[in-house]
C-alpha positions as CSV (number, residue, x, y, z in Angstrom):
1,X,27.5,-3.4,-29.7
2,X,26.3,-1.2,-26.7
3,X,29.0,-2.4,-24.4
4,X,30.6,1.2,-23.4
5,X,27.4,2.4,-22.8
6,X,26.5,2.8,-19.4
7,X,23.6,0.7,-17.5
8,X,21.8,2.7,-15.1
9,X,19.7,1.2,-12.4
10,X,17.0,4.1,-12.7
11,X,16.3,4.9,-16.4
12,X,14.5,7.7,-15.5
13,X,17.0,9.9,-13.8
14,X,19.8,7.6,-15.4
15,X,21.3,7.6,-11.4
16,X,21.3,11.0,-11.1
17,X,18.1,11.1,-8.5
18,X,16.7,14.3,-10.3
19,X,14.7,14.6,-13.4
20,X,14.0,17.9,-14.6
21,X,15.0,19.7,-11.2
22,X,12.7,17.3,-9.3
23,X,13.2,14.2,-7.1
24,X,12.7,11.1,-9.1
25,X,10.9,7.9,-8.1
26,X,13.6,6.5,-7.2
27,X,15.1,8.8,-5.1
28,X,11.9,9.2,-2.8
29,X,11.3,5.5,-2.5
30,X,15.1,5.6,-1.5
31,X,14.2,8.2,1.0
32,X,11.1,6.5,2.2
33,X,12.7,3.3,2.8
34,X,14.8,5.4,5.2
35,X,13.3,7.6,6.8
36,X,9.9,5.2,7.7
37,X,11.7,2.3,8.3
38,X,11.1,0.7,5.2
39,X,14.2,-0.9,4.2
40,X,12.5,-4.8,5.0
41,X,10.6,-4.3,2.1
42,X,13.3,-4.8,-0.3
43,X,13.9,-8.5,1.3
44,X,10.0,-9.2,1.3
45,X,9.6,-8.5,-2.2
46,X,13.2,-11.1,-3.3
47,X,10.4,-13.9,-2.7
48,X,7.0,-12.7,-2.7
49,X,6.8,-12.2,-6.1
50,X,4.7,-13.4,-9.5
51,X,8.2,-15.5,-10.1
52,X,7.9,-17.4,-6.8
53,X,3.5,-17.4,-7.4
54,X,2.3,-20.8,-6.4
55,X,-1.4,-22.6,-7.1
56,X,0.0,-25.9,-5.5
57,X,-1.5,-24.9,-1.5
58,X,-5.1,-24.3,-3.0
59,X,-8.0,-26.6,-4.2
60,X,-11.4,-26.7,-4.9
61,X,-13.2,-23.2,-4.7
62,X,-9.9,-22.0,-2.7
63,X,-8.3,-22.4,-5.9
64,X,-10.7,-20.4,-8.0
65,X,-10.8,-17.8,-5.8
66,X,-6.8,-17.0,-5.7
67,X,-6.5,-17.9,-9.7
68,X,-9.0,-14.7,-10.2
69,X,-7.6,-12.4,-7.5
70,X,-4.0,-13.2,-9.4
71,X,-5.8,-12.4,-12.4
72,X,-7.4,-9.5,-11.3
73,X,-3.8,-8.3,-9.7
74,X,-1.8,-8.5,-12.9
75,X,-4.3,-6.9,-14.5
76,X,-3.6,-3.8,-12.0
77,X,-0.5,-3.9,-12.8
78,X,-0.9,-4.0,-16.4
79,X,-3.4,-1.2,-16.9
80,X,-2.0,1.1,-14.1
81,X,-1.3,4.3,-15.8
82,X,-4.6,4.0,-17.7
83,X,-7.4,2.4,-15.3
84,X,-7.9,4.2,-11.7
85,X,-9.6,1.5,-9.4
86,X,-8.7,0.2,-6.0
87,X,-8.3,-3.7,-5.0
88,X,-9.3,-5.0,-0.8
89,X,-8.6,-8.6,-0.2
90,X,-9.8,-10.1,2.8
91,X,-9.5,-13.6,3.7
92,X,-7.9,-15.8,6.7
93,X,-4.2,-16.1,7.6
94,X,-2.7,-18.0,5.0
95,X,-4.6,-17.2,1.8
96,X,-2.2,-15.3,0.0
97,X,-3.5,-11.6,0.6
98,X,0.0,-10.1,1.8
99,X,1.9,-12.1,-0.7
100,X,-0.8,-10.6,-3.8
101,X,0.0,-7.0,-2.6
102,X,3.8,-7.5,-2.3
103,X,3.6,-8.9,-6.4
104,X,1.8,-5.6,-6.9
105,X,4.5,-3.5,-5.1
106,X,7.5,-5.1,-6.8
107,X,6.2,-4.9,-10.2
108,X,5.5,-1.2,-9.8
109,X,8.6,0.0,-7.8
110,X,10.7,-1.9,-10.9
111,X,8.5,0.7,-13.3
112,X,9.9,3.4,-11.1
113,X,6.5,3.9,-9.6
114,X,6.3,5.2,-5.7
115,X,5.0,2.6,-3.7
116,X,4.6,2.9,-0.2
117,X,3.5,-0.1,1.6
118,X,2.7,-0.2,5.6
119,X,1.1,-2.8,7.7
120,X,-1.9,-1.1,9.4
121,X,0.0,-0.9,12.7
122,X,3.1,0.8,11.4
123,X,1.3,3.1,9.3
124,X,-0.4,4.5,12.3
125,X,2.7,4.5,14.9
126,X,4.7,6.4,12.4
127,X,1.8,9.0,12.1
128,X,1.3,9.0,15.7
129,X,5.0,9.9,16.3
130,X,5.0,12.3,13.3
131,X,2.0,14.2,14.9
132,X,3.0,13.7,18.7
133,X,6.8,13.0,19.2
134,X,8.7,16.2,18.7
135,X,11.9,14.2,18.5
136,X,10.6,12.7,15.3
137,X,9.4,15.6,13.4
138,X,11.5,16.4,11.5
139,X,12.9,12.8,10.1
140,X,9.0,12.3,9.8
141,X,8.3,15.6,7.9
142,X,6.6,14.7,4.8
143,X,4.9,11.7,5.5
144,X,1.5,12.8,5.0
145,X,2.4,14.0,1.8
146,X,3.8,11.1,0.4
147,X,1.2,8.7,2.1
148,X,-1.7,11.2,0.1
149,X,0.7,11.5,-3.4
150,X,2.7,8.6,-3.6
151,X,1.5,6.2,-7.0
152,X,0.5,3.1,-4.6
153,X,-0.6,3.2,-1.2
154,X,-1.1,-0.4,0.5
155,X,-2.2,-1.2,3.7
156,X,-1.6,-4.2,5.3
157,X,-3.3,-6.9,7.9
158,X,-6.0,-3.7,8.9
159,X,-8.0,-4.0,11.6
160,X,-5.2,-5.7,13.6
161,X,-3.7,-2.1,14.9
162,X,-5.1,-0.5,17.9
163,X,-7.7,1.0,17.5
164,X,-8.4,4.7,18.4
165,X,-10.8,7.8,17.6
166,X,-7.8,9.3,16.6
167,X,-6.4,6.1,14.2
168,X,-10.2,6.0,12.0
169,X,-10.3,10.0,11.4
170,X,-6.4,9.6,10.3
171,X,-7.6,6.4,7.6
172,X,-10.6,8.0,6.5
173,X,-8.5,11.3,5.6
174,X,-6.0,9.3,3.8
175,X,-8.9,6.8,1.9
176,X,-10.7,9.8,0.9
177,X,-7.6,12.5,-0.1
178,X,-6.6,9.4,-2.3
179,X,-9.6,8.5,-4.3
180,X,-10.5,12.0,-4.7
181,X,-7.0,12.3,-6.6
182,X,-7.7,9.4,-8.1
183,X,-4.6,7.8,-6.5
184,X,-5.1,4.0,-6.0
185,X,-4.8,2.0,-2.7
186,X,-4.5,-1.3,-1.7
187,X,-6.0,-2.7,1.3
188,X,-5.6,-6.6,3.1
189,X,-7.6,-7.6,5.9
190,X,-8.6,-11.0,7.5
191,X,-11.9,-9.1,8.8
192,X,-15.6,-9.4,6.1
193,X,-17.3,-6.3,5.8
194,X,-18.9,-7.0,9.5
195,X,-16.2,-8.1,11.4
196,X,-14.2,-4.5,10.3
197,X,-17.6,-2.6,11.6
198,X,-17.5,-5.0,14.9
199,X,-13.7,-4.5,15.0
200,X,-13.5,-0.5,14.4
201,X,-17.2,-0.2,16.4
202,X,-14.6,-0.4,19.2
203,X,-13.8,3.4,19.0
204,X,-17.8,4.2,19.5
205,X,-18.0,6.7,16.3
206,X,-20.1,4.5,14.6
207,X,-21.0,7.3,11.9
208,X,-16.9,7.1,11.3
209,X,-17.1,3.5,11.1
210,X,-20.2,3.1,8.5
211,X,-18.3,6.1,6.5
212,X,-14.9,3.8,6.1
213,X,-16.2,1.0,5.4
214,X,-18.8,2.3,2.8
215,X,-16.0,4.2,0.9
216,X,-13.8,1.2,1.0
217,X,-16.9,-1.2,-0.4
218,X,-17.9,1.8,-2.8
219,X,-14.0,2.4,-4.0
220,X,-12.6,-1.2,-4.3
């Protein structure tokens, strides 16, 4: 019965990239996945995905462990436009903290939700060169903005980048823009709470330090 009628890919902006004179979703995520190199995303998320969600590599406590962090993602995702809270997985390689976020990021970015998600190393290199590299200003104009605004910020793998005076006062600013907005984030690490202080204790600001990891602990 509805076969002349068109099928957009965006039923916001029904393809049009603009709703109500503004950018839509879709049009910034397009734009992201430009401009910051983004565009391997859309490959990550074809398989990690709740569709492709396995229990069979887990047992024991392992297993209870990853059946409540599923749980407690699709329960994000489910109450995301009414409940404001933040989710930090840590955990060794392997235990299904990158593939939890990614489920998260797929689910939203089909709800036309801005997502943007970064490993921790390629969040801060594209703010380094979007502060420092004159070259890249311009393509990297707006960055902050969207990083503070977007709907979903994750983070992935942190406490692997390099780590700088320069890298913690840049996270702290982004952890506490976002929760003051009320804006969630996401955050994956294979450090506990004391291997991120030994790990970002590096930079000798240890007042930073204990203030990022007590909002992160307070927030999540």
């Amino acid at each position: 019965a509805d076969y002349l009628e068109p099928v957009y890919e965006c039923p916001l902006c029904k393809d049009t990239g603009y709703v109500n004179n503004h950018k839509c979703t879709c049009f910034r995520q397009a734009e992201i996945s430009l401009i910051y190199e983004q565009s391997h995303i859309k490959e990550l998320l074809e398989t990690d995905n709740f569709d492709h969600l396995s229990y069979e590599f887990y047992q024991g406590e392992d297993l209870t462990r990853f059946t409540n962090a599923v749980k407690e993602c699709q329960n994000f995702v489910k109450n995301f436009n009414s409940d404001y809270h933040n989710l930090f997985f840590y955990g060794t390689v392997g235990t299904g903290k990158s593939f939890l976020s990614s489920c998260i990021a797929k689910e939203l970015i089909e709800q036309g939700k801005l997502v943007i998600y970064f490993s921790s190393a390629q969040l801060f290199e594209t703010l380094s060169r979007s502060t420092f590299d004159r070259n890249s200003e311009e393509a990297a104009s707006g960055i902050y903005e969207d990083i503070y605004e977007c709907d979903l910020l994750i983070i992935d793998d942190l406490g692997t980048e390099k780590i700088s005076q320069w890298a913690l006062e840049k996270l702290y600013t982004i952890i506490e823009n976002r929760n003051e907005n009320r804006l969630p984030i996401i955050i994956t690490t294979r450090f506990d709470k004391q291997g991120l202080i030994e790990r970002f204790s590096q930079s000798q600001d240890e007042q930073l330090v204990d203030a990022i990891i007590s909002k992160l602990y307070q927030m999540c």
